[in-house]
Short mmCIF file of C-alpha atoms in Angstrom, two decimals:
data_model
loop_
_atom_site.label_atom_id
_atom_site.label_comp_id
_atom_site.label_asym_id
_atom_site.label_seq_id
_atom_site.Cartn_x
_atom_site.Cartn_y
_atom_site.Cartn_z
CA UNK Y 1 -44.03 39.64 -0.38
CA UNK Y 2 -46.84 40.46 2.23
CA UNK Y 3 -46.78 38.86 5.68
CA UNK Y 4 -50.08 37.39 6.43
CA UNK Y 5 -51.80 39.26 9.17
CA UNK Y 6 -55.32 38.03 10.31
CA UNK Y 7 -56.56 41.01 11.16
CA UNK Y 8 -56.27 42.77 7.74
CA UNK Y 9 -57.03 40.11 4.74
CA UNK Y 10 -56.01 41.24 1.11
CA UNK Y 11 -56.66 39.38 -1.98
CA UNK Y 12 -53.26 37.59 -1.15
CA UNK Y 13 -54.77 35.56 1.59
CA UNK Y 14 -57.62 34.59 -0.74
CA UNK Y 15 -58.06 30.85 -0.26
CA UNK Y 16 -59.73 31.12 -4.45
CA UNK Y 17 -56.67 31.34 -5.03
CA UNK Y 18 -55.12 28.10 -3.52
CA UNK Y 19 -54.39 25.49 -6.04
CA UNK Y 20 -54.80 21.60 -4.85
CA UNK Y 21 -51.63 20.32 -6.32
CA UNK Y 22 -51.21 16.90 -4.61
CA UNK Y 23 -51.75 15.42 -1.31
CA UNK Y 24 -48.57 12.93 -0.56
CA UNK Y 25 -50.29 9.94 0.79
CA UNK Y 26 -53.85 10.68 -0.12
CA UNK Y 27 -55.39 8.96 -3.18
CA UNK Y 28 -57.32 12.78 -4.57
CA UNK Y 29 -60.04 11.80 -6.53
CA UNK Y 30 -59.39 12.34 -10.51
CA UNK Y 31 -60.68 16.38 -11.80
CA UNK Y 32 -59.26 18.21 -8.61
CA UNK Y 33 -55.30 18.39 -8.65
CA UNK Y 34 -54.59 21.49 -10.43
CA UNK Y 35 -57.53 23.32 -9.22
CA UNK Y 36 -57.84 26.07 -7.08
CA UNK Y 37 -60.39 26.55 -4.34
CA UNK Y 38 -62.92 29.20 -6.43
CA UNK Y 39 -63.17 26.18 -8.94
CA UNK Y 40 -63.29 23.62 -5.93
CA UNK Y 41 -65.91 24.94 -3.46
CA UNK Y 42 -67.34 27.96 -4.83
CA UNK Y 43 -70.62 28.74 -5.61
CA UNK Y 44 -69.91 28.58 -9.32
CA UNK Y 45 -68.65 25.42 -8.47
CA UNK Y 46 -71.35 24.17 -7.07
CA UNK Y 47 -73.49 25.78 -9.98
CA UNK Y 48 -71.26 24.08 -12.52
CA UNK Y 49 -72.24 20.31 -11.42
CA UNK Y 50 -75.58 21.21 -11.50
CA UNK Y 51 -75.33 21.91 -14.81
CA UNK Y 52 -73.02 19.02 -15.72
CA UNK Y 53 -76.06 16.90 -14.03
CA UNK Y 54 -79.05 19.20 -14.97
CA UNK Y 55 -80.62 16.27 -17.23
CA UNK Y 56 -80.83 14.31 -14.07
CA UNK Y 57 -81.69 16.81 -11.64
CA UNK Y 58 -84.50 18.05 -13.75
CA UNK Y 59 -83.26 21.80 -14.02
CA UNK Y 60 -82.93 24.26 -16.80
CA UNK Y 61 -78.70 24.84 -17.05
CA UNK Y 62 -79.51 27.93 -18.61
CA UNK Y 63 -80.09 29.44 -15.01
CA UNK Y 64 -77.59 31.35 -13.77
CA UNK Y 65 -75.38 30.32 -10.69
CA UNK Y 66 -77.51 31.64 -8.24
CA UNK Y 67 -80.97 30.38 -9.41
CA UNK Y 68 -79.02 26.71 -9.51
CA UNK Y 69 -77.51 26.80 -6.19
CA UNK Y 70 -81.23 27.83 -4.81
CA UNK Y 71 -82.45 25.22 -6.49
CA UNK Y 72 -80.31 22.88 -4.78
CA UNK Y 73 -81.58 22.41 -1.76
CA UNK Y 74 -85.10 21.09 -3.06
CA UNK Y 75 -83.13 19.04 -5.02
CA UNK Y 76 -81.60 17.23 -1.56
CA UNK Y 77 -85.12 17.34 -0.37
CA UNK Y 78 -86.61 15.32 -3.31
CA UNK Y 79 -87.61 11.61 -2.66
CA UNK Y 80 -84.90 8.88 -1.45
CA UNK Y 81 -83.72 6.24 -4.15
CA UNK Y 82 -84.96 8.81 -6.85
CA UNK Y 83 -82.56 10.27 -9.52
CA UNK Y 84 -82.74 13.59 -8.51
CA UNK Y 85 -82.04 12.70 -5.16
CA UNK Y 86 -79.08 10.33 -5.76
CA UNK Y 87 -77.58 12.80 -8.31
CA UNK Y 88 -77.83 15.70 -5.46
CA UNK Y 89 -76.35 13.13 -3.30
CA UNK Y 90 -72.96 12.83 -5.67
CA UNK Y 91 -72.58 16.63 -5.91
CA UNK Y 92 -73.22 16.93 -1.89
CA UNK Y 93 -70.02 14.14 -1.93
CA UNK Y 94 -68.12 15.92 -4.32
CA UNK Y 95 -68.39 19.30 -2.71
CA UNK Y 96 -67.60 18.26 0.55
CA UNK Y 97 -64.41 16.32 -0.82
CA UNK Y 98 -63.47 18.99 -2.75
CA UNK Y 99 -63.76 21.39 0.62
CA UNK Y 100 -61.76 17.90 2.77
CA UNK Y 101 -58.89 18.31 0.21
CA UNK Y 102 -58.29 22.28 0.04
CA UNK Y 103 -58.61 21.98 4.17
CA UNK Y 104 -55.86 19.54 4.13
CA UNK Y 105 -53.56 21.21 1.67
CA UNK Y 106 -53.57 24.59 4.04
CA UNK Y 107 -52.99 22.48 7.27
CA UNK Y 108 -50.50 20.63 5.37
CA UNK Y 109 -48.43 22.37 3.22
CA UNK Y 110 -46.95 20.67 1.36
CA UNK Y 111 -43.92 21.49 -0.85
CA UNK Y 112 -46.05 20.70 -4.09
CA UNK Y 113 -48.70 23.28 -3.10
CA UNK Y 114 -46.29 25.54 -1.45
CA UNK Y 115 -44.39 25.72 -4.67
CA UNK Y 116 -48.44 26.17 -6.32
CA UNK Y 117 -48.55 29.29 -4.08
CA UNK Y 118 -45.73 31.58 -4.89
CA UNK Y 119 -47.64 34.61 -3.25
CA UNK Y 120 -47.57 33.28 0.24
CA UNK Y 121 -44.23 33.35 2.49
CA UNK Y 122 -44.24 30.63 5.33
CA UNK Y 123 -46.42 33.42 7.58
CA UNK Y 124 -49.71 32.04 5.57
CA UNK Y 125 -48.54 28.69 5.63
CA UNK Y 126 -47.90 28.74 9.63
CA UNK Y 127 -50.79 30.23 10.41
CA UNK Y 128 -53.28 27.27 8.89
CA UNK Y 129 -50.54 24.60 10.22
CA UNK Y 130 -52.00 26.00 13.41
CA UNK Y 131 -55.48 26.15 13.18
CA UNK Y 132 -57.58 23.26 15.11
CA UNK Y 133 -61.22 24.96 14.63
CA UNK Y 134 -62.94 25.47 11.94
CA UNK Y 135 -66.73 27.25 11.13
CA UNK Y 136 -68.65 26.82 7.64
CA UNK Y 137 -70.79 29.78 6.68
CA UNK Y 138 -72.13 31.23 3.72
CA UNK Y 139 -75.27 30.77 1.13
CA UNK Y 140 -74.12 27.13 -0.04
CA UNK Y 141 -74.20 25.28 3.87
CA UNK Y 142 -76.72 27.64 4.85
CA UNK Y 143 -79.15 24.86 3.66
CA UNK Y 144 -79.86 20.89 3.44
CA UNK Y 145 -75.94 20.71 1.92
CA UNK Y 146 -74.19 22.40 4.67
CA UNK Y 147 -74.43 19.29 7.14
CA UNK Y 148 -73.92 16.91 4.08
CA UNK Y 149 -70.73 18.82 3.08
CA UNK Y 150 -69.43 18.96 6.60
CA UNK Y 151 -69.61 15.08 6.79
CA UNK Y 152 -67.88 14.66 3.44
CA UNK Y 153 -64.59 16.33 4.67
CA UNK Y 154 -64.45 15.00 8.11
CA UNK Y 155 -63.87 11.62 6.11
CA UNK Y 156 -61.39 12.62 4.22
CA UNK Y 157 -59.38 14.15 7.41
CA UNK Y 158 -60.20 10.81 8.53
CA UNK Y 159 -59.05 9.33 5.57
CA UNK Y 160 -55.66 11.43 5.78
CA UNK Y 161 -55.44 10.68 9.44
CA UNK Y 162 -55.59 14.24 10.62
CA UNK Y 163 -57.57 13.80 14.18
CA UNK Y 164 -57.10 17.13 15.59
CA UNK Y 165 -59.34 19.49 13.56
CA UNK Y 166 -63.17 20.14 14.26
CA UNK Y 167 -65.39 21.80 11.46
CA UNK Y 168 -69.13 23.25 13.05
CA UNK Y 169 -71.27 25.14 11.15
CA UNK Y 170 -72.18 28.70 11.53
CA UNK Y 171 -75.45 29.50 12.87
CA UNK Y 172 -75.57 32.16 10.66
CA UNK Y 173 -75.20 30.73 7.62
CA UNK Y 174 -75.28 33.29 4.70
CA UNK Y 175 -75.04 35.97 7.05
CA UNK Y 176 -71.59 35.31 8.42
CA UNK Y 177 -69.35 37.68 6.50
CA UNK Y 178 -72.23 40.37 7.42
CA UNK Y 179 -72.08 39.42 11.23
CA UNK Y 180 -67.88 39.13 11.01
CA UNK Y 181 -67.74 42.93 9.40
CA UNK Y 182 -69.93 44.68 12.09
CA UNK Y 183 -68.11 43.04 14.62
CA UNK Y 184 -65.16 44.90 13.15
CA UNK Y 185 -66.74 48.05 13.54
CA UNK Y 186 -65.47 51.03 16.54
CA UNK Y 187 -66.80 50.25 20.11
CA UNK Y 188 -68.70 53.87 20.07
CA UNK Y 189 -70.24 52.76 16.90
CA UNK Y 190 -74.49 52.84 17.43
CA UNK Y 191 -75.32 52.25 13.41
CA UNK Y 192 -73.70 50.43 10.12
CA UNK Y 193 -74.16 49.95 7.02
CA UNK Y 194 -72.03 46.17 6.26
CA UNK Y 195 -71.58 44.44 3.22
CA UNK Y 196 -70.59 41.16 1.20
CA UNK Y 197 -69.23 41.41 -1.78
CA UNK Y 198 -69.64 37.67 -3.13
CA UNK Y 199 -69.44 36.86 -6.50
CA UNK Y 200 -72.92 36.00 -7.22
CA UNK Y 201 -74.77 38.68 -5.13
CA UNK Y 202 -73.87 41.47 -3.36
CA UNK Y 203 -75.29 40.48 0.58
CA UNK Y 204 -76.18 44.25 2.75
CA UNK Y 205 -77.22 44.85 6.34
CA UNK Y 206 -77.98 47.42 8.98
CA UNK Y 207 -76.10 46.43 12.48
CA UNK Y 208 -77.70 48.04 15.16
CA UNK Y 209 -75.31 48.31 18.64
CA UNK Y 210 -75.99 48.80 22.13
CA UNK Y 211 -73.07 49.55 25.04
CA UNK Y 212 -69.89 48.25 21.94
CA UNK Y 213 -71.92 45.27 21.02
CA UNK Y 214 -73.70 43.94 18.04
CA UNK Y 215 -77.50 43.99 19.34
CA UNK Y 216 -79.18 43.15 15.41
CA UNK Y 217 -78.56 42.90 12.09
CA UNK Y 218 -81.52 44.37 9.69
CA UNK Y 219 -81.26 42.63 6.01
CA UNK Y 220 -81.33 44.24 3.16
CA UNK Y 221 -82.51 42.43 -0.26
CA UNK Y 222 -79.14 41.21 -1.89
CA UNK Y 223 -78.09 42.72 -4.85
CA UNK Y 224 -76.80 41.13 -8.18
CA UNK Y 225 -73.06 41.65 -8.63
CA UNK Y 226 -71.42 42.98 -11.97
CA UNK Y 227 -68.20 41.59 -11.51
CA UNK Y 228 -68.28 37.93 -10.98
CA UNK Y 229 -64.84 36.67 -11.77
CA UNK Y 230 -63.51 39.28 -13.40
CA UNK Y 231 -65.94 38.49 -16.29
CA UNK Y 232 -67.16 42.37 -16.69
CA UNK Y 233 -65.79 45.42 -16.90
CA UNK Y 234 -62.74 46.69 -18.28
CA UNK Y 235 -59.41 44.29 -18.84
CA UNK Y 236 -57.33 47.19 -18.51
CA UNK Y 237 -55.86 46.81 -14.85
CA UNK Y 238 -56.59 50.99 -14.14
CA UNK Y 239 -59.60 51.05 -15.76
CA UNK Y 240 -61.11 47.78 -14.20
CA UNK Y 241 -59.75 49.39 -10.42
CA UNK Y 242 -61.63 53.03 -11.11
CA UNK Y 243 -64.89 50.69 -13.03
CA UNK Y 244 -64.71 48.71 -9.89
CA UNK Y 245 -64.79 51.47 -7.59
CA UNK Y 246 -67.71 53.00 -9.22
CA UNK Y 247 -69.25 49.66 -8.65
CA UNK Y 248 -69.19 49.84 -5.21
CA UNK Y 249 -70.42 53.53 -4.89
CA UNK Y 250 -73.18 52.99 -6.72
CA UNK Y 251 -74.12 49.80 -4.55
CA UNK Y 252 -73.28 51.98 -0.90
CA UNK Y 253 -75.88 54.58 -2.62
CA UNK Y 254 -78.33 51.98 -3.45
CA UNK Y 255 -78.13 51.05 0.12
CA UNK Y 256 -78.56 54.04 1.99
CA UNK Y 257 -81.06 55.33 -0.10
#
């Protein structure tokens, strides 16, 4: 068993993979015990109440996740006391709750969702007992829904009575894993080519550097990803690494030409 170490995250660390098991004390709301986070706060997630509300919302469920969760926001935006708007309103809730209750299981830890989370030693477990400050970025709080969300789980850590932890949002919202990986790159570094691998698109960048520090970062059009939950490709474990590989070569060579 791996020791968590911040500075170099594997798929172990993945918080997709952290089930909600129970929160002693906390009344969870029915559908999230047994969940893990992708199915909690994801971008799928967030696609998959739009479609269990499309009827309401107006919106074709045939889209695919990432025409739904661009849709969103216009959804938030449509007129107060309307359908559409009070059914964007529930999802905003439920997202945000769904984000309060993973938060509180990793500051917690809790035997139940220790015991959920075989992979981790006490290292991982340690390490969020000790965080106090926490930033939201990526493409679903990039828009209207970010503040909304960020509301929804400071009441439940004020529901749980956890006082000490503050939540911000990033100022550069879908562009935060691109910002966090050029920041990892050498001091003597002048030019970069980053990238996000999410599982609806793939997110690229140029980071331009002056005297070790990140001066710009030039985006790229995002690409569509071919292996969204494991839902492509070959099931064979070797296979699926080498398929994946060529995956990502093909999207560096995309890039840089």
């Amino acid at each position: 068993m791996e020791t968590f170490d911040p500075r170099h995250i594997g798929p172990t660390a993945s918080l997709n993979r952290v089930i909600v098991a129970d929160v002693p004390g906390i009344e969870i709301e029915e559908g999230v015990c047994g969940k893990t986070g992708y199915r909690l706060v994801s971008a799928k997630a967030l696609a998959n109440l739009m479609r269990d509300a499309a009827e309401t919302l107006g919106i074709d469920p045939a889209l695919d996740d990432d025409a739904l969760n661009r849709a969103f926001d216009a959804c938030l935006a449509a007129p107060d006391n309307s359908p559409v708007h009070e059914a964007a309103q529930q999802i905003a809730r439920q997202m945000g709750r769904n984000l309060g209750y993973l938060l509180l299981t990793l500051r917690r830890g809790d035997v139940a969702n220790r015991a959920a989370r075989p992979e981790w030693d006490d290292s991982y477990w340690a390490y969020w007992a000790g965080i106090r400050y926490i930033w939201l970025g990526g493409g679903i709080v990039s828009g209207r829904l970010g503040p909304m969300m960020r509301d929804h789980v400071l009441t439940v850590f004020a529901e749980a009575g956890l006082t000490d932890m503050q939540l911000w949002l990033s100022p550069y919202g879908s562009a935060l894993p691109l910002v966090g990986m050029a920041r990892q790159a050498p001091q003597e570094t002048k030019l970069a080519l980053v990238f996000d691998g999410g599982g609806t698109a793939i997110k690229r960048a140029l980071a331009l550097f002056g005297d070790g520090t990140l001066r710009q970062l030039l985006r790229f059009s995002s690409l569509t990803t071919q292996f969204d939950d494991g839902a492509a490709g070959p099931e064979n474990h070797v296979e699926r690494a080498w398929w994946l590989l060529d995956q990502i070569i093909d999207m560096i060579d995309q890039t840089r030409d």
